[in-house]
PDB file of C-alpha atoms in Angstrom:
ATOM      1  CA  MET A  17       0.000   0.000   0.000  1.00 41.00           C
ATOM      2  CA  LEU A  18       2.824   2.369   0.925  1.00 38.00           C
ATOM      3  CA  SER A  19       4.622   1.577  -2.304  1.00 42.00           C
ATOM      4  CA  GLN A  20       1.533   2.581  -4.287  1.00 43.00           C
ATOM      5  CA  THR A  21       1.164   5.992  -2.560  1.00 41.00           C
ATOM      6  CA  PRO A  22       4.012   7.770  -4.371  1.00 43.00           C
ATOM      7  CA  VAL A  23       2.629   6.558  -7.676  1.00 36.00           C
ATOM      8  CA  ALA A  24      -0.813   7.912  -6.830  1.00 41.00           C
ATOM      9  CA  VAL A  25       0.643  11.216  -5.689  1.00 36.00           C
ATOM     10  CA  ILE A  26       2.748  11.520  -8.829  1.00 34.00           C
ATOM     11  CA  THR A  27      -0.279  10.745 -10.969  1.00 37.00           C
ATOM     12  CA  VAL A  28      -2.308  13.478  -9.260  1.00 38.00           C
ATOM     13  CA  LEU A  29       0.558  15.944  -9.544  1.00 38.00           C
ATOM     14  CA  MET A  30       1.002  15.197 -13.239  1.00 37.00           C
ATOM     15  CA  GLY A  31      -2.696  15.717 -13.749  1.00 42.00           C
ATOM     16  CA  LEU A  32      -2.567  19.056 -11.948  1.00 44.00           C
ATOM     17  CA  MET A  33       0.471  20.092 -13.984  1.00 39.00           C
ATOM     18  CA  GLY A  34      -1.363  19.220 -17.186  1.00 39.00           C
ATOM     19  CA  LEU A  35      -4.395  21.191 -16.057  1.00 40.00           C
ATOM     20  CA  THR A  36      -2.206  24.144 -15.111  1.00 38.00           C
ATOM     21  CA  PHE A  37      -0.485  24.084 -18.508  1.00 34.00           C
ATOM     22  CA  ALA A  38      -3.811  23.895 -20.304  1.00 33.00           C
ATOM     23  CA  LEU A  39      -5.139  26.824 -18.273  1.00 36.00           C
ATOM     24  CA  TYR A  40      -1.972  28.833 -19.001  1.00 34.00           C
ATOM     25  CA  TYR A  41      -2.284  28.170 -22.720  1.00 31.00           C
ATOM     26  CA  PHE A  42      -5.982  29.039 -22.575  1.00 36.00           C
ATOM     27  CA  VAL A  43      -5.281  32.412 -20.960  1.00 38.00           C
ATOM     28  CA  LYS A  44      -2.186  33.131 -23.018  1.00 37.00           C
ATOM     29  CA  SER A  45      -3.877  32.432 -26.324  1.00 36.00           C
ATOM     30  CA  GLY A  46      -6.864  34.547 -25.365  1.00 42.00           C
ATOM     31  CA  THR A  47      -9.244  31.728 -26.287  1.00 43.00           C
ATOM     32  CA  THR A  48     -12.668  31.864 -24.676  1.00 48.00           C
ATOM     33  CA  THR A  49     -15.890  29.948 -25.132  1.00 62.00           C
ATOM     34  CA  GLU A  50     -17.941  33.012 -24.209  1.00 81.00           C
ATOM     35  CA  LYS A  51     -18.966  35.135 -27.168  1.00 88.00           C
ATOM     36  CA  ILE A  52     -18.914  38.902 -26.764  1.00 92.00           C
ATOM     37  CA  PRO A  53     -21.494  40.616 -29.016  1.00 93.00           C
ATOM     38  CA  ILE A  54     -19.287  43.625 -29.721  1.00 93.00           C
ATOM     39  CA  SER A  55     -21.324  44.682 -32.781  1.00 95.00           C
ATOM     40  CA  VAL A  56     -24.985  43.801 -33.363  1.00 96.00           C
ATOM     41  CA  ASN A  57     -27.369  44.464 -36.251  1.00 96.00           C
ATOM     42  CA  TYR A  58     -30.944  44.863 -35.025  1.00 98.00           C
ATOM     43  CA  HIS A  59     -33.439  44.382 -37.861  1.00 97.00           C
ATOM     44  CA  LEU A  60     -36.275  46.086 -36.039  1.00 97.00           C
ATOM     45  CA  THR A  61     -38.788  45.636 -38.863  1.00 97.00           C
ATOM     46  CA  ARG A  62     -39.144  43.579 -42.024  1.00 95.00           C
ATOM     47  CA  GLN A  63     -41.431  46.134 -43.683  1.00 96.00           C
ATOM     48  CA  CYS A  64     -40.032  48.264 -46.506  1.00 96.00           C
ATOM     49  CA  ASN A  65     -41.301  50.723 -49.115  1.00 96.00           C
ATOM     50  CA  TYR A  66     -38.836  49.462 -51.751  1.00 96.00           C
ATOM     51  CA  SER A  67     -38.806  46.107 -53.549  1.00 93.00           C
ATOM     52  CA  CYS A  68     -35.133  45.220 -54.107  1.00 95.00           C
ATOM     53  CA  GLY A  69     -35.031  41.840 -55.819  1.00 93.00           C
ATOM     54  CA  PHE A  70     -32.108  40.488 -53.811  1.00 92.00           C
ATOM     55  CA  CYS A  71     -33.363  41.486 -50.340  1.00 91.00           C
ATOM     56  CA  PHE A  72     -32.184  38.978 -47.720  1.00 86.00           C
ATOM     57  CA  HIS A  73     -34.507  40.107 -44.902  1.00 86.00           C
ATOM     58  CA  THR A  74     -37.921  40.084 -46.505  1.00 88.00           C
ATOM     59  CA  ALA A  75     -41.337  41.235 -45.256  1.00 90.00           C
ATOM     60  CA  LYS A  76     -42.483  37.901 -43.836  1.00 90.00           C
ATOM     61  CA  THR A  77     -43.991  39.598 -40.754  1.00 93.00           C
ATOM     62  CA  SER A  78     -45.177  43.071 -39.760  1.00 94.00           C
ATOM     63  CA  HIS A  79     -44.108  42.707 -36.135  1.00 96.00           C
ATOM     64  CA  VAL A  80     -42.288  45.530 -34.344  1.00 97.00           C
ATOM     65  CA  GLU A  81     -41.309  45.039 -30.713  1.00 97.00           C
ATOM     66  CA  SER A  82     -42.585  47.421 -28.037  1.00 98.00           C
ATOM     67  CA  LEU A  83     -40.238  50.275 -27.206  1.00 98.00           C
ATOM     68  CA  PRO A  84     -39.752  49.177 -23.551  1.00 98.00           C
ATOM     69  CA  ASN A  85     -38.833  45.654 -24.675  1.00 98.00           C
ATOM     70  CA  ALA A  86     -36.467  46.965 -27.346  1.00 98.00           C
ATOM     71  CA  LYS A  87     -34.750  49.212 -24.805  1.00 98.00           C
ATOM     72  CA  LYS A  88     -34.452  46.295 -22.385  1.00 98.00           C
ATOM     73  CA  ALA A  89     -32.854  44.197 -25.129  1.00 98.00           C
ATOM     74  CA  MET A  90     -30.367  46.959 -25.910  1.00 98.00           C
ATOM     75  CA  THR A  91     -29.470  47.146 -22.220  1.00 98.00           C
ATOM     76  CA  LEU A  92     -28.929  43.389 -22.034  1.00 98.00           C
ATOM     77  CA  LEU A  93     -26.670  43.540 -25.072  1.00 98.00           C
ATOM     78  CA  LYS A  94     -24.701  46.478 -23.652  1.00 98.00           C
ATOM     79  CA  ASN A  95     -24.194  44.564 -20.391  1.00 98.00           C
ATOM     80  CA  ALA A  96     -22.975  41.573 -22.419  1.00 97.00           C
ATOM     81  CA  GLY A  97     -20.288  43.680 -24.119  1.00 96.00           C
ATOM     82  CA  MET A  98     -21.946  45.328 -27.116  1.00 97.00           C
ATOM     83  CA  LYS A  99     -20.167  48.505 -28.231  1.00 96.00           C
ATOM     84  CA  LYS A 100     -21.905  49.151 -31.549  1.00 96.00           C
ATOM     85  CA  ILE A 101     -25.539  48.835 -32.551  1.00 98.00           C
ATOM     86  CA  ASN A 102     -26.717  49.085 -36.137  1.00 97.00           C
ATOM     87  CA  PHE A 103     -30.437  49.528 -36.788  1.00 98.00           C
ATOM     88  CA  ALA A 104     -31.643  48.003 -40.033  1.00 97.00           C
ATOM     89  CA  GLY A 105     -34.738  46.534 -41.655  1.00 94.00           C
ATOM     90  CA  GLY A 106     -36.612  46.246 -43.900  1.00 95.00           C
ATOM     91  CA  GLU A 107     -36.547  50.007 -43.801  1.00 97.00           C
ATOM     92  CA  PRO A 108     -36.109  51.227 -40.210  1.00 98.00           C
ATOM     93  CA  PHE A 109     -37.569  54.653 -41.010  1.00 98.00           C
ATOM     94  CA  MET A 110     -40.921  52.959 -41.565  1.00 97.00           C
ATOM     95  CA  ASN A 111     -41.011  53.309 -37.768  1.00 97.00           C
ATOM     96  CA  ALA A 112     -39.194  56.627 -37.514  1.00 98.00           C
ATOM     97  CA  GLU A 113     -40.177  57.687 -34.004  1.00 98.00           C
ATOM     98  CA  PHE A 114     -39.514  54.223 -32.575  1.00 98.00           C
ATOM     99  CA  LEU A 115     -36.118  54.287 -34.283  1.00 98.00           C
ATOM    100  CA  GLY A 116     -35.314  57.770 -33.013  1.00 98.00           C
ATOM    101  CA  GLN A 117     -36.130  56.860 -29.438  1.00 98.00           C
ATOM    102  CA  LEU A 118     -33.831  53.827 -29.645  1.00 98.00           C
ATOM    103  CA  VAL A 119     -31.025  55.834 -31.244  1.00 98.00           C
ATOM    104  CA  ARG A 120     -31.207  58.379 -28.445  1.00 98.00           C
ATOM    105  CA  TYR A 121     -31.433  55.736 -25.721  1.00 98.00           C
ATOM    106  CA  CYS A 122     -28.433  53.794 -27.011  1.00 98.00           C
ATOM    107  CA  LYS A 123     -26.218  56.862 -27.240  1.00 98.00           C
ATOM    108  CA  GLU A 124     -27.451  59.035 -24.368  1.00 97.00           C
ATOM    109  CA  THR A 125     -28.344  56.410 -21.746  1.00 98.00           C
ATOM    110  CA  LEU A 126     -26.291  53.352 -22.674  1.00 98.00           C
ATOM    111  CA  LYS A 127     -23.428  55.481 -24.023  1.00 97.00           C
ATOM    112  CA  LEU A 128     -22.541  53.008 -26.752  1.00 97.00           C
ATOM    113  CA  GLU A 129     -19.424  53.789 -28.761  1.00 96.00           C
ATOM    114  CA  SER A 130     -21.350  53.703 -32.022  1.00 97.00           C
ATOM    115  CA  VAL A 131     -24.976  53.975 -33.083  1.00 98.00           C
ATOM    116  CA  SER A 132     -25.731  53.579 -36.777  1.00 98.00           C
ATOM    117  CA  VAL A 133     -28.696  53.172 -39.114  1.00 98.00           C
ATOM    118  CA  VAL A 134     -28.972  51.579 -42.557  1.00 98.00           C
ATOM    119  CA  THR A 135     -31.604  53.227 -44.744  1.00 98.00           C
ATOM    120  CA  ASN A 136     -32.711  53.571 -48.354  1.00 97.00           C
ATOM    121  CA  ALA A 137     -32.900  57.339 -47.615  1.00 97.00           C
ATOM    122  CA  SER A 138     -36.441  57.772 -48.897  1.00 97.00           C
ATOM    123  CA  LYS A 139     -38.160  58.416 -45.552  1.00 98.00           C
ATOM    124  CA  VAL A 140     -35.526  60.376 -43.599  1.00 98.00           C
ATOM    125  CA  THR A 141     -36.830  63.855 -42.763  1.00 98.00           C
ATOM    126  CA  GLU A 142     -35.166  67.075 -41.676  1.00 97.00           C
ATOM    127  CA  LYS A 143     -37.356  67.005 -38.572  1.00 98.00           C
ATOM    128  CA  TRP A 144     -35.984  63.585 -37.593  1.00 98.00           C
ATOM    129  CA  LEU A 145     -32.389  64.651 -38.197  1.00 98.00           C
ATOM    130  CA  THR A 146     -32.863  67.791 -36.120  1.00 98.00           C
ATOM    131  CA  ARG A 147     -34.350  65.838 -33.243  1.00 98.00           C
ATOM    132  CA  TYR A 148     -32.174  62.716 -33.257  1.00 98.00           C
ATOM    133  CA  GLY A 149     -29.163  63.388 -35.491  1.00 98.00           C
ATOM    134  CA  GLU A 150     -26.888  64.364 -32.606  1.00 97.00           C
ATOM    135  CA  TYR A 151     -27.221  60.844 -31.173  1.00 98.00           C
ATOM    136  CA  LEU A 152     -26.357  59.093 -34.439  1.00 98.00           C
ATOM    137  CA  ASP A 153     -22.764  58.297 -35.354  1.00 98.00           C
ATOM    138  CA  ILE A 154     -23.265  56.738 -38.797  1.00 97.00           C
ATOM    139  CA  MET A 155     -25.927  56.946 -41.485  1.00 98.00           C
ATOM    140  CA  ALA A 156     -25.449  54.110 -43.991  1.00 98.00           C
ATOM    141  CA  ILE A 157     -27.345  54.791 -47.214  1.00 98.00           C
ATOM    142  CA  SER A 158     -28.095  51.929 -49.581  1.00 98.00           C
ATOM    143  CA  CYS A 159     -27.211  52.843 -53.156  1.00 97.00           C
ATOM    144  CA  ASP A 160     -26.560  50.103 -55.712  1.00 97.00           C
ATOM    145  CA  SER A 161     -26.194  52.237 -58.816  1.00 98.00           C
ATOM    146  CA  PHE A 162     -25.752  55.792 -59.996  1.00 98.00           C
ATOM    147  CA  ASP A 163     -27.885  55.011 -63.032  1.00 98.00           C
ATOM    148  CA  GLU A 164     -31.613  55.322 -62.293  1.00 97.00           C
ATOM    149  CA  ALA A 165     -32.531  52.749 -64.929  1.00 97.00           C
ATOM    150  CA  THR A 166     -30.404  50.214 -63.070  1.00 98.00           C
ATOM    151  CA  ASN A 167     -31.960  51.154 -59.725  1.00 97.00           C
ATOM    152  CA  ILE A 168     -35.429  50.626 -61.181  1.00 97.00           C
ATOM    153  CA  GLN A 169     -34.357  47.278 -62.606  1.00 96.00           C
ATOM    154  CA  ILE A 170     -33.103  46.238 -59.179  1.00 96.00           C
ATOM    155  CA  GLY A 171     -36.251  47.481 -57.439  1.00 95.00           C
ATOM    156  CA  ARG A 172     -34.653  50.349 -55.535  1.00 94.00           C
ATOM    157  CA  GLY A 173     -37.102  53.186 -56.031  1.00 92.00           C
ATOM    158  CA  THR A 174     -38.975  54.495 -59.034  1.00 93.00           C
ATOM    159  CA  GLY A 175     -36.521  56.936 -60.580  1.00 95.00           C
ATOM    160  CA  THR A 176     -35.524  59.472 -57.918  1.00 96.00           C
ATOM    161  CA  HIS A 177     -33.225  57.387 -55.737  1.00 97.00           C
ATOM    162  CA  ILE A 178     -29.937  59.041 -56.725  1.00 97.00           C
ATOM    163  CA  LYS A 179     -31.203  62.547 -55.935  1.00 97.00           C
ATOM    164  CA  THR A 180     -32.530  61.269 -52.595  1.00 97.00           C
ATOM    165  CA  VAL A 181     -29.130  59.722 -51.785  1.00 98.00           C
ATOM    166  CA  ILE A 182     -27.229  62.895 -52.690  1.00 97.00           C
ATOM    167  CA  ASP A 183     -29.611  65.108 -50.714  1.00 98.00           C
ATOM    168  CA  LEU A 184     -29.344  62.952 -47.581  1.00 98.00           C
ATOM    169  CA  SER A 185     -25.570  62.727 -47.970  1.00 97.00           C
ATOM    170  CA  GLN A 186     -25.391  66.503 -47.736  1.00 97.00           C
ATOM    171  CA  LYS A 187     -27.753  66.597 -44.774  1.00 97.00           C
ATOM    172  CA  CYS A 188     -25.548  64.101 -42.941  1.00 97.00           C
ATOM    173  CA  LYS A 189     -22.648  66.513 -43.243  1.00 94.00           C
ATOM    174  CA  GLU A 190     -24.805  69.395 -42.063  1.00 96.00           C
ATOM    175  CA  HIS A 191     -25.863  67.418 -38.983  1.00 97.00           C
ATOM    176  CA  GLY A 192     -22.409  66.030 -38.190  1.00 96.00           C
ATOM    177  CA  ILE A 193     -23.310  62.428 -39.027  1.00 97.00           C
ATOM    178  CA  MET A 194     -20.695  60.144 -40.563  1.00 97.00           C
ATOM    179  CA  LEU A 195     -21.761  59.048 -44.046  1.00 97.00           C
ATOM    180  CA  LYS A 196     -21.477  55.471 -45.240  1.00 97.00           C
ATOM    181  CA  ILE A 197     -22.650  54.013 -48.559  1.00 98.00           C
ATOM    182  CA  ASN A 198     -23.750  50.376 -48.908  1.00 97.00           C
ATOM    183  CA  THR A 199     -23.730  48.798 -52.366  1.00 98.00           C
ATOM    184  CA  VAL A 200     -24.844  45.294 -53.335  1.00 97.00           C
ATOM    185  CA  VAL A 201     -22.772  44.204 -56.324  1.00 98.00           C
ATOM    186  CA  ASN A 202     -24.962  42.108 -58.606  1.00 98.00           C
ATOM    187  CA  ARG A 203     -25.773  41.089 -62.193  1.00 98.00           C
ATOM    188  CA  TYR A 204     -27.073  44.561 -63.094  1.00 98.00           C
ATOM    189  CA  ASN A 205     -24.301  46.783 -61.724  1.00 98.00           C
ATOM    190  CA  PHE A 206     -21.047  44.797 -61.587  1.00 98.00           C
ATOM    191  CA  GLN A 207     -19.742  46.493 -64.737  1.00 98.00           C
ATOM    192  CA  GLU A 208     -20.582  50.017 -63.575  1.00 98.00           C
ATOM    193  CA  ASP A 209     -17.834  52.533 -62.825  1.00 98.00           C
ATOM    194  CA  MET A 210     -18.909  54.309 -59.636  1.00 98.00           C
ATOM    195  CA  ASN A 211     -15.654  56.132 -58.935  1.00 98.00           C
ATOM    196  CA  ALA A 212     -16.766  59.631 -59.928  1.00 98.00           C
ATOM    197  CA  ALA A 213     -19.983  59.444 -57.903  1.00 98.00           C
ATOM    198  CA  ILE A 214     -18.231  58.096 -54.800  1.00 98.00           C
ATOM    199  CA  GLU A 215     -15.563  60.795 -55.036  1.00 97.00           C
ATOM    200  CA  LYS A 216     -18.310  63.413 -55.228  1.00 96.00           C
ATOM    201  CA  ILE A 217     -20.299  62.098 -52.261  1.00 96.00           C
ATOM    202  CA  GLN A 218     -17.174  61.304 -50.201  1.00 96.00           C
ATOM    203  CA  PRO A 219     -18.415  58.701 -47.701  1.00 97.00           C
ATOM    204  CA  PHE A 220     -15.984  57.780 -44.937  1.00 95.00           C
ATOM    205  CA  ARG A 221     -16.775  54.130 -45.695  1.00 96.00           C
ATOM    206  CA  TRP A 222     -18.121  52.440 -48.829  1.00 98.00           C
ATOM    207  CA  LYS A 223     -19.223  48.878 -48.104  1.00 96.00           C
ATOM    208  CA  CYS A 224     -19.616  46.739 -51.211  1.00 97.00           C
ATOM    209  CA  PHE A 225     -21.291  43.346 -50.792  1.00 95.00           C
ATOM    210  CA  GLN A 226     -21.303  40.551 -53.317  1.00 96.00           C
ATOM    211  CA  VAL A 227     -24.992  39.641 -53.689  1.00 95.00           C
ATOM    212  CA  LEU A 228     -25.793  36.743 -51.353  1.00 90.00           C
ATOM    213  CA  ILE A 229     -28.375  33.983 -51.431  1.00 89.00           C
ATOM    214  CA  VAL A 230     -30.079  33.202 -48.108  1.00 87.00           C
ATOM    215  CA  PRO A 231     -32.217  30.134 -48.917  1.00 87.00           C
ATOM    216  CA  GLU A 232     -35.109  30.901 -46.563  1.00 87.00           C
ATOM    217  CA  GLU A 233     -35.333  34.561 -47.674  1.00 88.00           C
ATOM    218  CA  ASN A 234     -34.400  34.960 -51.339  1.00 84.00           C
ATOM    219  CA  GLY A 235     -33.315  31.596 -52.690  1.00 87.00           C
ATOM    220  CA  SER A 236     -36.187  30.183 -54.712  1.00 90.00           C
ATOM    221  CA  GLU A 237     -39.532  30.730 -56.402  1.00 90.00           C
ATOM    222  CA  GLN A 238     -41.200  29.941 -53.065  1.00 91.00           C
ATOM    223  CA  THR A 239     -39.556  32.803 -51.139  1.00 90.00           C
ATOM    224  CA  LEU A 240     -40.750  36.424 -51.222  1.00 91.00           C
ATOM    225  CA  ARG A 241     -37.653  37.354 -53.208  1.00 92.00           C
ATOM    226  CA  ASP A 242     -35.695  35.232 -55.673  1.00 89.00           C
ATOM    227  CA  ALA A 243     -32.179  36.634 -55.927  1.00 91.00           C
ATOM    228  CA  ARG A 244     -30.784  33.939 -58.189  1.00 95.00           C
ATOM    229  CA  ARG A 245     -31.049  36.182 -61.268  1.00 96.00           C
ATOM    230  CA  PHE A 246     -28.820  38.744 -59.521  1.00 96.00           C
ATOM    231  CA  LEU A 247     -25.928  36.364 -58.860  1.00 97.00           C
ATOM    232  CA  ILE A 248     -22.446  37.049 -60.202  1.00 97.00           C
ATOM    233  CA  ASN A 249     -19.434  34.770 -60.350  1.00 96.00           C
ATOM    234  CA  ASP A 250     -16.053  35.400 -58.748  1.00 94.00           C
ATOM    235  CA  ASP A 251     -14.531  36.814 -61.928  1.00 97.00           C
ATOM    236  CA  GLU A 252     -17.350  39.353 -62.219  1.00 98.00           C
ATOM    237  CA  TRP A 253     -16.930  40.263 -58.559  1.00 97.00           C
ATOM    238  CA  ARG A 254     -13.196  40.800 -59.132  1.00 97.00           C
ATOM    239  CA  LEU A 255     -13.956  43.044 -62.116  1.00 98.00           C
ATOM    240  CA  PHE A 256     -15.918  45.383 -59.866  1.00 98.00           C
ATOM    241  CA  TYR A 257     -13.323  45.053 -57.103  1.00 98.00           C
ATOM    242  CA  ASN A 258     -10.372  45.933 -59.337  1.00 98.00           C
ATOM    243  CA  LYS A 259     -12.202  48.928 -60.786  1.00 98.00           C
ATOM    244  CA  HIS A 260     -12.755  50.489 -57.343  1.00 98.00           C
ATOM    245  CA  LYS A 261     -10.092  49.111 -54.996  1.00 98.00           C
ATOM    246  CA  HIS A 262      -8.051  52.332 -55.114  1.00 98.00           C
ATOM    247  CA  GLN A 263     -10.779  54.237 -53.288  1.00 98.00           C
ATOM    248  CA  GLY A 264      -9.648  54.805 -49.725  1.00 96.00           C
ATOM    249  CA  CYS A 265     -13.166  54.249 -48.392  1.00 96.00           C
ATOM    250  CA  PHE A 266     -13.689  50.987 -50.306  1.00 97.00           C
ATOM    251  CA  VAL A 267     -14.545  47.974 -48.102  1.00 95.00           C
ATOM    252  CA  PRO A 268     -15.302  44.866 -50.197  1.00 95.00           C
ATOM    253  CA  GLU A 269     -17.174  41.863 -48.841  1.00 92.00           C
ATOM    254  CA  SER A 270     -17.347  38.751 -50.971  1.00 89.00           C
ATOM    255  CA  ASN A 271     -19.679  35.887 -50.080  1.00 83.00           C
ATOM    256  CA  ASP A 272     -17.015  33.896 -48.241  1.00 78.00           C
ATOM    257  CA  VAL A 273     -16.258  36.863 -45.977  1.00 73.00           C
ATOM    258  CA  MET A 274     -19.837  37.994 -45.430  1.00 67.00           C
ATOM    259  CA  ALA A 275     -21.690  34.759 -44.693  1.00 65.00           C
ATOM    260  CA  SER A 276     -22.392  34.302 -40.949  1.00 69.00           C
ATOM    261  CA  SER A 277     -19.936  37.043 -39.918  1.00 76.00           C
ATOM    262  CA  TYR A 278     -22.725  39.325 -38.686  1.00 84.00           C
ATOM    263  CA  LEU A 279     -24.707  39.049 -35.460  1.00 93.00           C
ATOM    264  CA  LEU A 280     -28.284  39.635 -36.600  1.00 94.00           C
ATOM    265  CA  LEU A 281     -31.122  40.294 -34.169  1.00 96.00           C
ATOM    266  CA  ASP A 282     -34.579  40.041 -35.700  1.00 96.00           C
ATOM    267  CA  GLU A 283     -37.860  41.816 -34.995  1.00 97.00           C
ATOM    268  CA  TYR A 284     -38.629  39.313 -32.216  1.00 97.00           C
ATOM    269  CA  LEU A 285     -35.255  39.967 -30.540  1.00 98.00           C
ATOM    270  CA  ARG A 286     -33.885  36.584 -31.622  1.00 97.00           C
ATOM    271  CA  PHE A 287     -30.435  35.995 -33.067  1.00 95.00           C
ATOM    272  CA  LEU A 288     -30.697  34.649 -36.607  1.00 92.00           C
ATOM    273  CA  ASN A 289     -28.799  31.722 -38.064  1.00 88.00           C
ATOM    274  CA  LYS A 290     -29.154  32.869 -41.664  1.00 68.00           C
ATOM    275  CA  GLY A 291     -28.948  29.887 -43.988  1.00 62.00           C
ATOM    276  CA  VAL A 292     -27.697  27.459 -41.341  1.00 72.00           C
ATOM    277  CA  GLY A 293     -30.516  26.963 -38.832  1.00 80.00           C
ATOM    278  CA  LYS A 294     -33.504  28.312 -36.960  1.00 91.00           C
ATOM    279  CA  PRO A 295     -33.448  31.490 -34.829  1.00 94.00           C
ATOM    280  CA  THR A 296     -32.590  31.409 -31.156  1.00 96.00           C
ATOM    281  CA  GLU A 297     -35.142  32.170 -28.470  1.00 97.00           C
ATOM    282  CA  SER A 298     -35.648  35.866 -27.633  1.00 98.00           C
ATOM    283  CA  ILE A 299     -32.847  37.359 -25.580  1.00 98.00           C
ATOM    284  CA  LEU A 300     -35.544  38.725 -23.267  1.00 98.00           C
ATOM    285  CA  GLU A 301     -36.542  35.135 -22.470  1.00 98.00           C
ATOM    286  CA  ILE A 302     -33.206  33.322 -22.214  1.00 97.00           C
ATOM    287  CA  GLY A 303     -30.630  36.103 -21.937  1.00 97.00           C
ATOM    288  CA  VAL A 304     -27.825  37.104 -24.277  1.00 97.00           C
ATOM    289  CA  ALA A 305     -25.254  34.502 -23.203  1.00 96.00           C
ATOM    290  CA  ALA A 306     -27.650  31.582 -23.662  1.00 96.00           C
ATOM    291  CA  ALA A 307     -28.824  32.894 -27.038  1.00 96.00           C
ATOM    292  CA  LEU A 308     -25.251  33.308 -28.264  1.00 95.00           C
ATOM    293  CA  LYS A 309     -24.584  29.647 -27.517  1.00 93.00           C
ATOM    294  CA  ASP A 310     -27.260  28.763 -30.085  1.00 91.00           C
ATOM    295  CA  VAL A 311     -26.131  31.057 -32.869  1.00 90.00           C
ATOM    296  CA  TYR A 312     -23.421  30.396 -35.429  1.00 84.00           C
ATOM    297  CA  TRP A 313     -21.278  33.520 -35.569  1.00 79.00           C
ATOM    298  CA  ASP A 314     -18.103  33.413 -37.644  1.00 71.00           C
ATOM    299  CA  GLU A 315     -15.888  35.552 -35.399  1.00 73.00           C
ATOM    300  CA  ASP A 316     -12.850  34.993 -37.643  1.00 72.00           C
ATOM    301  CA  GLY A 317     -14.897  36.265 -40.571  1.00 67.00           C
ATOM    302  CA  PHE A 318     -15.987  39.247 -38.484  1.00 75.00           C
ATOM    303  CA  GLU A 319     -12.339  40.157 -37.895  1.00 74.00           C
ATOM    304  CA  LYS A 320     -11.326  39.404 -41.487  1.00 69.00           C
ATOM    305  CA  ARG A 321     -13.906  41.821 -42.902  1.00 71.00           C
ATOM    306  CA  GLY A 322     -12.798  44.594 -40.534  1.00 69.00           C
ATOM    307  CA  GLY A 323     -15.814  44.384 -38.264  1.00 74.00           C
ATOM    308  CA  VAL A 324     -14.201  46.806 -35.808  1.00 68.00           C
ATOM    309  CA  TYR A 325     -13.171  50.185 -37.207  1.00 69.00           C
ATOM    310  CA  GLU A 326     -13.323  53.888 -36.322  1.00 80.00           C
ATOM    311  CA  TRP A 327     -17.053  53.869 -35.860  1.00 79.00           C
ATOM    312  CA  SER A 328     -17.866  56.844 -33.645  1.00 87.00           C
ATOM    313  CA  LYS A 329     -17.783  60.585 -34.254  1.00 84.00           C
ATOM    314  CA  SER A 330     -15.099  61.037 -31.608  1.00 71.00           C
ATOM    315  CA  ASP A 331     -12.832  58.594 -33.481  1.00 60.00           C
ATOM    316  CA  CYS A 332     -12.858  60.913 -36.484  1.00 54.00           C
ATOM    317  CA  SER A 333     -12.437  64.230 -34.726  1.00 48.00           C
ATOM    318  CA  GLY A 334     -10.950  63.609 -31.301  1.00 41.00           C
ATOM    319  CA  GLU A 335     -14.068  65.227 -29.849  1.00 41.00           C
ATOM    320  CA  THR A 336     -17.750  65.368 -30.607  1.00 39.00           C
ATOM    321  CA  GLN A 337     -18.042  65.908 -34.358  1.00 40.00           C
ATOM    322  CA  LYS A 338     -19.148  69.350 -35.495  1.00 37.00           C
ATOM    323  CA  PRO A 339     -21.531  69.707 -38.446  1.00 38.00           C
ATOM    324  CA  ASP A 340     -19.130  71.799 -40.540  1.00 37.00           C
ATOM    325  CA  LEU A 341     -16.366  69.173 -40.556  1.00 34.00           C
ATOM    326  CA  ASP A 342     -15.700  66.953 -43.567  1.00 35.00           C
ATOM    327  CA  TRP A 343     -14.776  63.299 -43.226  1.00 32.00           C
TER     328      TRP A 343
END
């Protein structure tokens, strides 16, 4: 019995040493099983006044959460580590006052580093900008072409979209809001040269997405949208990329970078598993940490596409941005 004791002790010690080494490597490598939702896209509505053929978040419901519940969700996300919130749709300005209240709450009360909105620009008013613009860091305007015939073909407006984009771009400068342009590169615009228009508008960031199929949203004749006719191949994507890559604001996102690299919260406050599974339960019901365990989020892809960048007004100016400053 005595002769077996040293062996037992050595075995325990070796086990502890192995555990200690594993813990050291775990800490040193920075690996963690807990996901931190540093940047979240809240699709607060699926309703939209445009009919873009490649839309990946279609009007399958008309639900909009109550303002108290939405604020509670934003607070939960902030407490879980969120630093940036992006409000999207559908078209978020379909619920302009609801949106404004959330924008103000996230910046003024939660003091998030960045609050942004993605819009088609058609329903943004001067009254809204005057009331809520000071709480907004970034206005991302969707513009897929600087040819109105192409916009109509895509389903983005009825012929006045470019003027609307240019007008709102100027208003963003007047209100001290950082301007971003979002472009979906697809079958109808991949050959277009947008350099002159981008240089005129001067966004601080121009995000260009390769059109993406999400099977349950836009992938067949049975879905509300069928984006298959908009698809381009890798060579066509590279043609657009090479034509615009010299622009300092250019941020390209091909399908392999974009897929599953975004944390998407839907109108029911559930994280979405676009194309790979069903939504999680509402974060109001199970909490953020539990919901994140059930969502596939490509964190490497998030980093690869530059998911963290200078995303607040103070990053660009060193202080609160003044309306008369250019980006």
